[in-house]
Tab-separated table of C-alpha atoms in Angstrom:
chain	number	residue	atom	x	y	z
U	1	UNK	CA	7.208	-3.156	16.130
U	2	UNK	CA	6.034	0.251	17.697
U	3	UNK	CA	8.505	0.089	20.097
U	4	UNK	CA	10.956	1.167	17.617
U	5	UNK	CA	9.300	4.769	17.153
U	6	UNK	CA	9.346	7.641	19.424
U	7	UNK	CA	6.376	8.176	21.516
U	8	UNK	CA	6.840	12.059	21.198
U	9	UNK	CA	4.096	13.744	19.018
U	10	UNK	CA	2.399	10.088	18.549
U	11	UNK	CA	5.091	9.218	15.857
U	12	UNK	CA	4.367	5.613	16.932
U	13	UNK	CA	1.079	5.687	15.402
U	14	UNK	CA	2.313	6.776	12.198
U	15	UNK	CA	2.520	3.917	9.299
U	16	UNK	CA	5.923	3.128	8.723
U	17	UNK	CA	7.226	0.626	5.834
U	18	UNK	CA	7.862	-2.421	7.525
U	19	UNK	CA	11.103	-4.399	7.480
U	20	UNK	CA	12.111	-6.664	4.668
U	21	UNK	CA	11.378	-9.689	7.046
U	22	UNK	CA	7.902	-8.469	7.720
U	23	UNK	CA	6.514	-7.231	4.222
U	24	UNK	CA	4.699	-10.650	3.328
U	25	UNK	CA	2.778	-10.083	6.615
U	26	UNK	CA	1.919	-6.317	5.771
U	27	UNK	CA	0.249	-7.155	2.187
U	28	UNK	CA	-3.500	-6.906	1.889
U	29	UNK	CA	-5.317	-8.270	-0.672
U	30	UNK	CA	-7.162	-6.385	-3.197
U	31	UNK	CA	-11.030	-5.938	-3.184
U	32	UNK	CA	-13.132	-8.171	-5.123
U	33	UNK	CA	-13.359	-6.679	-8.566
U	34	UNK	CA	-10.276	-5.023	-8.593
U	35	UNK	CA	-8.599	-4.408	-11.746
U	36	UNK	CA	-4.992	-3.613	-12.351
U	37	UNK	CA	-4.450	-0.231	-13.904
U	38	UNK	CA	-3.771	0.221	-17.500
U	39	UNK	CA	0.118	0.622	-18.278
U	40	UNK	CA	1.546	3.568	-20.237
U	41	UNK	CA	1.018	4.229	-23.071
U	42	UNK	CA	-1.826	1.727	-23.521
U	43	UNK	CA	-3.754	3.935	-20.598
U	44	UNK	CA	-3.511	6.943	-22.898
U	45	UNK	CA	-5.933	5.489	-25.538
U	46	UNK	CA	-8.424	3.447	-23.249
U	47	UNK	CA	-10.188	3.967	-19.889
U	48	UNK	CA	-12.712	1.789	-17.878
U	49	UNK	CA	-16.456	1.966	-17.505
U	50	UNK	CA	-18.561	0.469	-14.705
């Protein structure tokens, strides 16, 4: 994929969104113990404690 980007100023090293066909390969699993953030307006009245 890096060949698509210009080598000037190292833009090929920057993070780019993958094409639709490669998106599933790009996903990183969440760390152990990760919680999905609370949605608004629920998050207005609640917070997490460790």
